C-alpha positions as a LaTeX table, in Angstrom:
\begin{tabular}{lrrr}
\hline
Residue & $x$ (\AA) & $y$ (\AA) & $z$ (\AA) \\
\hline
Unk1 & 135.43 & 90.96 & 96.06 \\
Unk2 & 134.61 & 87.28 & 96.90 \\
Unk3 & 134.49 & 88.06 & 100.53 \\
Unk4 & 131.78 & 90.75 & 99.50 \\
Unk5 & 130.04 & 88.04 & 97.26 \\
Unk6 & 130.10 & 85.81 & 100.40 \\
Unk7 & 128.84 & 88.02 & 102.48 \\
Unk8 & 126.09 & 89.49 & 100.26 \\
Unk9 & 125.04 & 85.88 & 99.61 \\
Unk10 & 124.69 & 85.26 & 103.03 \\
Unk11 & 122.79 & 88.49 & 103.54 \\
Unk12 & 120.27 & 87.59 & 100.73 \\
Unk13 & 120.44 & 84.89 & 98.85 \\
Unk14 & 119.17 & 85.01 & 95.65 \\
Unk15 & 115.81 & 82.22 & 95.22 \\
Unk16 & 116.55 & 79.72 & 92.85 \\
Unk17 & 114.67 & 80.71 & 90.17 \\
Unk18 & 116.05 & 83.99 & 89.62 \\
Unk19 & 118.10 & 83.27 & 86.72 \\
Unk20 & 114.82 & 81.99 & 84.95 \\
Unk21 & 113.20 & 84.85 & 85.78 \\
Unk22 & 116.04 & 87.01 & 84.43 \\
Unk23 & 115.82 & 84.32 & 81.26 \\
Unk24 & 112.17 & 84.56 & 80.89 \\
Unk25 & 112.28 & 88.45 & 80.14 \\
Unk26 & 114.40 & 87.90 & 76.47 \\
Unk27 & 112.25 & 88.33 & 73.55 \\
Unk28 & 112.05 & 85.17 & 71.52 \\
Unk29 & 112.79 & 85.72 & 67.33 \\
Unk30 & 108.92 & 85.33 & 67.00 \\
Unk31 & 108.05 & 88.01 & 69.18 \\
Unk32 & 107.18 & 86.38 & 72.24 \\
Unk33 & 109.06 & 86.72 & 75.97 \\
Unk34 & 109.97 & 83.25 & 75.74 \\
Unk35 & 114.27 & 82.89 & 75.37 \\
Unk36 & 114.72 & 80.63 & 72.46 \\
Unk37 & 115.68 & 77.27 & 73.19 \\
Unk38 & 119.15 & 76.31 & 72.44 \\
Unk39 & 121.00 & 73.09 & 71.75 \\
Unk40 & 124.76 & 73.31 & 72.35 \\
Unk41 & 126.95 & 70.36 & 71.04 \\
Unk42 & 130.45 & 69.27 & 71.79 \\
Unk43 & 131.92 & 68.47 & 67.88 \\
Unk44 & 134.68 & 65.78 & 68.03 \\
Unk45 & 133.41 & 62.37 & 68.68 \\
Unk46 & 129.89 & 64.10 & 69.17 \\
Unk47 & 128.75 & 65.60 & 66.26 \\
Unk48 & 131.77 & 63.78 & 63.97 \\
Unk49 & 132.42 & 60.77 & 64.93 \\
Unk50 & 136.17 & 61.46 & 65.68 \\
Unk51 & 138.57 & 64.19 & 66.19 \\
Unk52 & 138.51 & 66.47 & 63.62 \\
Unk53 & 141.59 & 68.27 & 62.27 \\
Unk54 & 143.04 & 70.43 & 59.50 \\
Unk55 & 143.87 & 67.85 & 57.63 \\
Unk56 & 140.25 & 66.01 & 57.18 \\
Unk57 & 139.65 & 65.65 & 53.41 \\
Unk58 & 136.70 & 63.22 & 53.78 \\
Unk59 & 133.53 & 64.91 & 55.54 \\
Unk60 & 131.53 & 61.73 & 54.45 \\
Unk61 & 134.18 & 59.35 & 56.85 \\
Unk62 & 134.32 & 62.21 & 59.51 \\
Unk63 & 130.57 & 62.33 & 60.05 \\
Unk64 & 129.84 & 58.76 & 59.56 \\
Unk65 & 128.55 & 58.18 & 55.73 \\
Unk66 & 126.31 & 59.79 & 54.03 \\
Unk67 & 123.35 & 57.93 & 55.79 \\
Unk68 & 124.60 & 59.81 & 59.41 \\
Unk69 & 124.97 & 62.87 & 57.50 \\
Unk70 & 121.67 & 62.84 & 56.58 \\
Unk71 & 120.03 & 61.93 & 59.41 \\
Unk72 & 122.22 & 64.97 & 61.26 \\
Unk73 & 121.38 & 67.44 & 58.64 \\
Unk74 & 117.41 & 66.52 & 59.21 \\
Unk75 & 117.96 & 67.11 & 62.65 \\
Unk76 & 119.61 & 70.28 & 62.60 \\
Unk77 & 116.81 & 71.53 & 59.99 \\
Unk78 & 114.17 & 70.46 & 62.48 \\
Unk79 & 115.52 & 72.17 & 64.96 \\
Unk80 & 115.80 & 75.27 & 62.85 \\
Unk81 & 111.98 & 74.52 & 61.86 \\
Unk82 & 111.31 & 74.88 & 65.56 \\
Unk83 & 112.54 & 78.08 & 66.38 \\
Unk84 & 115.57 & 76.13 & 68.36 \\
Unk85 & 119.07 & 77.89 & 68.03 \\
Unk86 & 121.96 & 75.17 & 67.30 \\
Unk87 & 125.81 & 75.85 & 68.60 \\
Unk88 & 128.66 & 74.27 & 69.18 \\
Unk89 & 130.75 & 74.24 & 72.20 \\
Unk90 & 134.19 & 72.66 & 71.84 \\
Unk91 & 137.35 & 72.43 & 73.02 \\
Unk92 & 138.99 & 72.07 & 69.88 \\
Unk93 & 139.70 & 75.15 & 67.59 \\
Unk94 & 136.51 & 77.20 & 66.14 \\
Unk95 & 139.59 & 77.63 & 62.91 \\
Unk96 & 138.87 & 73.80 & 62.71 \\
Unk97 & 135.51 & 72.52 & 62.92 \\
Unk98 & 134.22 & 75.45 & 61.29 \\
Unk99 & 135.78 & 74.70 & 57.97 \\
Unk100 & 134.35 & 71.21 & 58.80 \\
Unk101 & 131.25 & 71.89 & 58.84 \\
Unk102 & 130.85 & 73.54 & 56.24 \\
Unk103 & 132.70 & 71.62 & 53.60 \\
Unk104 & 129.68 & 68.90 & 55.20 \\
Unk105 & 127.29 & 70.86 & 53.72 \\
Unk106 & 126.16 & 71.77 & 58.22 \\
Unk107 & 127.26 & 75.20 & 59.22 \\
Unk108 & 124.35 & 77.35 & 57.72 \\
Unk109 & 122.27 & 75.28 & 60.08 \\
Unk110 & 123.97 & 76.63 & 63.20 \\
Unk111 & 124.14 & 80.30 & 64.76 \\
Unk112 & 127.49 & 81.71 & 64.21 \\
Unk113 & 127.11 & 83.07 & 67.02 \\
Unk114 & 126.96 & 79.87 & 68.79 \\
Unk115 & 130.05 & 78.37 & 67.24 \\
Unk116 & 132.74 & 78.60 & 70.29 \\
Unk117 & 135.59 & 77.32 & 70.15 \\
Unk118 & 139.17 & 76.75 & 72.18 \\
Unk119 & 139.79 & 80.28 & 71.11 \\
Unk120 & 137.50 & 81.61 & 73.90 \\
Unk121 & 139.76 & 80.50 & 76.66 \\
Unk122 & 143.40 & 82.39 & 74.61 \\
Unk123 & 145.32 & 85.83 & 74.52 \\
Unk124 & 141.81 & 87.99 & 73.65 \\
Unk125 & 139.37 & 85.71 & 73.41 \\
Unk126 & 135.71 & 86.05 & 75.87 \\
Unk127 & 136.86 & 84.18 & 78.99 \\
Unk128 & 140.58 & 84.84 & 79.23 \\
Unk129 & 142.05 & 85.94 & 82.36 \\
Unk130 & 144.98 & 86.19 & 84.12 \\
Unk131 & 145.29 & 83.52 & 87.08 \\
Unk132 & 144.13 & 84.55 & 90.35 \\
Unk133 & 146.13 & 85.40 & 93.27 \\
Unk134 & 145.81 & 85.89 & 96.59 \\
Unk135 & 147.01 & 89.46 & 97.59 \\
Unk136 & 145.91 & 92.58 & 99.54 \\
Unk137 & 143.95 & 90.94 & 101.86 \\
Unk138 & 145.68 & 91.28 & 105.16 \\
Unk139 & 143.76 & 91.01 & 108.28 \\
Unk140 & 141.09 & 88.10 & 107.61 \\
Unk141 & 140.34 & 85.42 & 110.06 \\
Unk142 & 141.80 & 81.95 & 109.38 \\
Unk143 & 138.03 & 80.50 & 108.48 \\
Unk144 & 137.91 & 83.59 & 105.58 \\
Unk145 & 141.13 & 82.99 & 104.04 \\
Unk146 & 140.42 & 79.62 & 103.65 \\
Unk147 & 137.31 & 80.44 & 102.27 \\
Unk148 & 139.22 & 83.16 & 99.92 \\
Unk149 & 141.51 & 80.35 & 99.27 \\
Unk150 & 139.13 & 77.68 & 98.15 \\
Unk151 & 137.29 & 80.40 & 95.68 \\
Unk152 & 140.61 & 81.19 & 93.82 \\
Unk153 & 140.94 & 77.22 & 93.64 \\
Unk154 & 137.76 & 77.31 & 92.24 \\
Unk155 & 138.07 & 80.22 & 90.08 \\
Unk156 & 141.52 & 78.51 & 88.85 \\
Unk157 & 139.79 & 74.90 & 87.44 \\
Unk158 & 136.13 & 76.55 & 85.94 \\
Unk159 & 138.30 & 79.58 & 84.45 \\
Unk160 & 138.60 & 77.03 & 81.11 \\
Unk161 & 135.52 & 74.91 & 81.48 \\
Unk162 & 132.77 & 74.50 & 79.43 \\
Unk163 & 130.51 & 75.41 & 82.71 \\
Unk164 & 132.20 & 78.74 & 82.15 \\
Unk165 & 131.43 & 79.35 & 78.67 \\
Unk166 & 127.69 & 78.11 & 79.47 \\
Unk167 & 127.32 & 80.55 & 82.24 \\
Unk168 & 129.33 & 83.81 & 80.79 \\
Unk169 & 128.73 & 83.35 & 76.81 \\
Unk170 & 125.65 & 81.16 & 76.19 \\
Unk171 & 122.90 & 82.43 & 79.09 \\
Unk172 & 123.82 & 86.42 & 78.66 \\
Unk173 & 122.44 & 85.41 & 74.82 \\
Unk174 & 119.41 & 84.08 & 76.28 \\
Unk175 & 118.38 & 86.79 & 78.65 \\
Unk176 & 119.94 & 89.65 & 76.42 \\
Unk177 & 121.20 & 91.11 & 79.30 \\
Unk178 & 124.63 & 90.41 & 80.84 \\
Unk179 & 125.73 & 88.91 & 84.36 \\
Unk180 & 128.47 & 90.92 & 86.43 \\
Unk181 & 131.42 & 88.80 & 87.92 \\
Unk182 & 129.93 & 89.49 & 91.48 \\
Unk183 & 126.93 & 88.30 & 90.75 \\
Unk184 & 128.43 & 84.86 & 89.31 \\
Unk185 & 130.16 & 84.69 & 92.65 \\
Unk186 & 127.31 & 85.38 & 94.72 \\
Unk187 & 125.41 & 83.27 & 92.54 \\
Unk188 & 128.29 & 80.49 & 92.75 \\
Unk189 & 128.58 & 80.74 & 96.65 \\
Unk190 & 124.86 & 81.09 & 97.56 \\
Unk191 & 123.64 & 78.15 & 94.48 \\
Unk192 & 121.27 & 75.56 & 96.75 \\
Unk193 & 122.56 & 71.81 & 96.68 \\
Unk194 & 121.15 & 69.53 & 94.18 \\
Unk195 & 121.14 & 66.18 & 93.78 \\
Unk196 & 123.90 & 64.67 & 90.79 \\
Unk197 & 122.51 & 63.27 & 88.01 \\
Unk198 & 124.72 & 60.52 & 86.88 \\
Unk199 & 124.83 & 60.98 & 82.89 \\
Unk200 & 124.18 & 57.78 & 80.64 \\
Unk201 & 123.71 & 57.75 & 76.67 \\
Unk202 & 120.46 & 57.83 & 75.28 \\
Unk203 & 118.68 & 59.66 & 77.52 \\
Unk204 & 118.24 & 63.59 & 78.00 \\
Unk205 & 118.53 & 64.52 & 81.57 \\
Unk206 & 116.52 & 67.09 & 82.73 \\
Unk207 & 117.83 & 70.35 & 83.90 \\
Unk208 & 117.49 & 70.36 & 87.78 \\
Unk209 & 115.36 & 73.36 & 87.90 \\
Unk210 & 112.99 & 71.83 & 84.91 \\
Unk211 & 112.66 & 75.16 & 83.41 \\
Unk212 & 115.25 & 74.57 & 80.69 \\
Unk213 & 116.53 & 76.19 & 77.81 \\
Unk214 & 119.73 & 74.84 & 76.82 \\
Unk215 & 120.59 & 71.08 & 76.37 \\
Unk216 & 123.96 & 70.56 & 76.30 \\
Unk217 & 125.39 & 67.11 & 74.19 \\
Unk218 & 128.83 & 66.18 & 74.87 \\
Unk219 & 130.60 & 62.50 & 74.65 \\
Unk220 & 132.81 & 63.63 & 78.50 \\
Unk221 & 130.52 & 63.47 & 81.19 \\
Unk222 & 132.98 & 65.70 & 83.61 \\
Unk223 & 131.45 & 68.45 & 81.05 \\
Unk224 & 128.20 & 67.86 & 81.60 \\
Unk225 & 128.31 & 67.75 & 85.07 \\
Unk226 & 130.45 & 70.85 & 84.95 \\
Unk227 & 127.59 & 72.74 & 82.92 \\
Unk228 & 124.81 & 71.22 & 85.32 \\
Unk229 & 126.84 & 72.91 & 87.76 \\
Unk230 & 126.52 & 76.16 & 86.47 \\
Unk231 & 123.31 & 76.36 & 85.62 \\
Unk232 & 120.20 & 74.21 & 86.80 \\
Unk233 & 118.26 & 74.96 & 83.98 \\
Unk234 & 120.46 & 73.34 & 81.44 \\
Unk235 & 119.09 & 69.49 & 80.39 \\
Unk236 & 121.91 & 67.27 & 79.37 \\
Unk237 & 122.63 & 64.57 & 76.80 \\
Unk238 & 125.72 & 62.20 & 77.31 \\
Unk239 & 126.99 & 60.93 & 73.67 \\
Unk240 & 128.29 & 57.28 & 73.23 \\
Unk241 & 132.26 & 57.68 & 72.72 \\
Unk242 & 131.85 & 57.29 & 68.79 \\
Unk243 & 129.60 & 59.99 & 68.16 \\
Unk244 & 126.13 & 60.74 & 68.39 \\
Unk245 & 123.48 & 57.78 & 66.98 \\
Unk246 & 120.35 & 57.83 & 64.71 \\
Unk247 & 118.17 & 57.38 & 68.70 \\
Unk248 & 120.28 & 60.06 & 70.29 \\
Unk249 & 118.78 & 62.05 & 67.75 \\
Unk250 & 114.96 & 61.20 & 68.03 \\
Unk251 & 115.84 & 62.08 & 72.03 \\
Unk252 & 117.28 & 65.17 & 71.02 \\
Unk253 & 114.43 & 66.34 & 68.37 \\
Unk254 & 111.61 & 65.04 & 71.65 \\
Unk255 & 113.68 & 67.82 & 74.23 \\
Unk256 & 113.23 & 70.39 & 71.37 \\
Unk257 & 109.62 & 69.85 & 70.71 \\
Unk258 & 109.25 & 69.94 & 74.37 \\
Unk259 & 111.30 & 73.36 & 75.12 \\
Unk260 & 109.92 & 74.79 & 72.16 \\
Unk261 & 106.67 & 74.52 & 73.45 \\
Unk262 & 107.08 & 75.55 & 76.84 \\
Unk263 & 106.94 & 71.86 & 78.36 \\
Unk264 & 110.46 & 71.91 & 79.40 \\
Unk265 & 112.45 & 69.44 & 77.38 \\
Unk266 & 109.95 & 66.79 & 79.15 \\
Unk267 & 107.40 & 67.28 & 82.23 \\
Unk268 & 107.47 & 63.25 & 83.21 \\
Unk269 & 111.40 & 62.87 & 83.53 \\
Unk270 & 113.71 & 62.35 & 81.24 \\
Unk271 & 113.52 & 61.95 & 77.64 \\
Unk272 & 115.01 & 58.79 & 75.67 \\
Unk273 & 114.68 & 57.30 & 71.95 \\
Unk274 & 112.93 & 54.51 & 74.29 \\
Unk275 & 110.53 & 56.42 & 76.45 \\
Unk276 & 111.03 & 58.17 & 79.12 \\
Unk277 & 112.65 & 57.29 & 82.87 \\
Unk278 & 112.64 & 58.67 & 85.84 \\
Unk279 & 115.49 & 60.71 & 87.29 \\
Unk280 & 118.67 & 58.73 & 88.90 \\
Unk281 & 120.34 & 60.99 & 90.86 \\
Unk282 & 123.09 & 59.98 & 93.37 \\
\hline
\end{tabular}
């Protein structure tokens, strides 16, 4: 099946844009084409400032005082007020934040859909799967066996990646439509190079296609790399390692004013509490 992938991608590689274009056809809650912008964040030391647990008693102290817990509840409600769906993406436990959240007085403010959790990745959850091997393939030429090789290896690391959850979970929502597993490998093997964007805090980093939908917020910049990665039209904000700040949320509430409208999160670069910058990309 890769080797197909491969060689279809070869054949006729998709244009860049055709996952927009696949996007663009969703109906929007309002009734317009238009997806509906979403913003996706990580939960410990992101949206609470620390790892939360079972055992949290205090959702004052776990989301920073009541001052922070304002400020994030205003946030969420604004983007509610602009037609912007809020998620979580974490690798802690969906049985855990959840509870969290809500004894914050937070989780009517995000889709339930949206709320994804380690659970995802276990025994019956969305993207569980069995390792890959390498079997039945007799025959192929040293060059594609190394090639079949390096695609397990890549299959193997992504398999429990927040990339993965971005690509098979959050864009199928967007589009309404879902994507086949060849098609994410011909998409995978035939995706153009782009340039990395190094992430930094305070600033929202445009998606490299700058047709975006999703911003992703995460304090790990491996994840947000990893979700650049699998899709260019997701726009990226790295958290400081304490959790998300009063500015990170003006940059955040700028993206969504921007996607909302159809500017794309920010037409002159990226977006910061501070202005905005050009791109750095190494």
């Amino acid at each position: 099946e890769i080797l197909s992938a491969r060689r279809a991608g070869q054949a006729g590689r998709r244009g860049p844009h055709a996952e927009w274009r696949m996007a663009a056809s969703a109906t929007h809650p309002g009734g317009s084409t238009r997806p509906r912008p979403v913003v996706c964040f990580d939960f410990d030391e992101t949206l609470a400032m620390c790892t939360g647990h079972a055992a949290c008693a205090d959702p004052l102290r776990l989301f920073g005082g009541a001052s922070r817990l304002e400020a994030l509840r205003s946030l969420l409600s604004s983007l509610r007020g602009l037609g912007v769906a809020c998620g979580v993406c974490s690798f802690n436990y969906r049985a855990v934040f959840e509870p969290l959240l809500s004894a914050a007085g937070l989780l009517d403010l995000f889709d339930r859909d949206l709320l994804l959790g380690a659970e995802v990745f276990e025994e019956g959850g969305a993207l569980h799967s069995p390792p890959p091997r390498l079997s039945g393939v007799d025959g192929l030429t040293a060059e594609d066996r190394r090639a079949v090789e390096r695609e397990l290896f890549r299959a193997a690391c992504a398999a429990e990646s927040k990339g993965a959850v971005l690509r098979r979970l959050i864009l199928p929502r967007l589009r309404g439509v879902g994507e086949s597993e060849e098609d994410e490998a011909v998409a995978r093997l035939s995706r153009p190079p782009v340039g990395v964007v190094v992430p930094r805090t305070g600033s929202v980093d445009v998606s490299d296609s700058g047709a975006e939908f999703v911003l992703f917020v995460d304090d790990c910049a491996e994840n947000l790399c990893d979700v650049r990665a699998a899709s260019e039209h997701c726009a990226t904000l790295l958290s400081p390692p304490d959790g998300l700040k009063e500015s990170d949320f003006d940059a955040v509430l700028l993206w969504a004013r921007g996607a909302s409208a159809g500017a794309g999160g920010g037409e002159e670069g990226c977006v910061t509490a501070r202005g905005p910058r050009s791109d750095e990309t190494a």
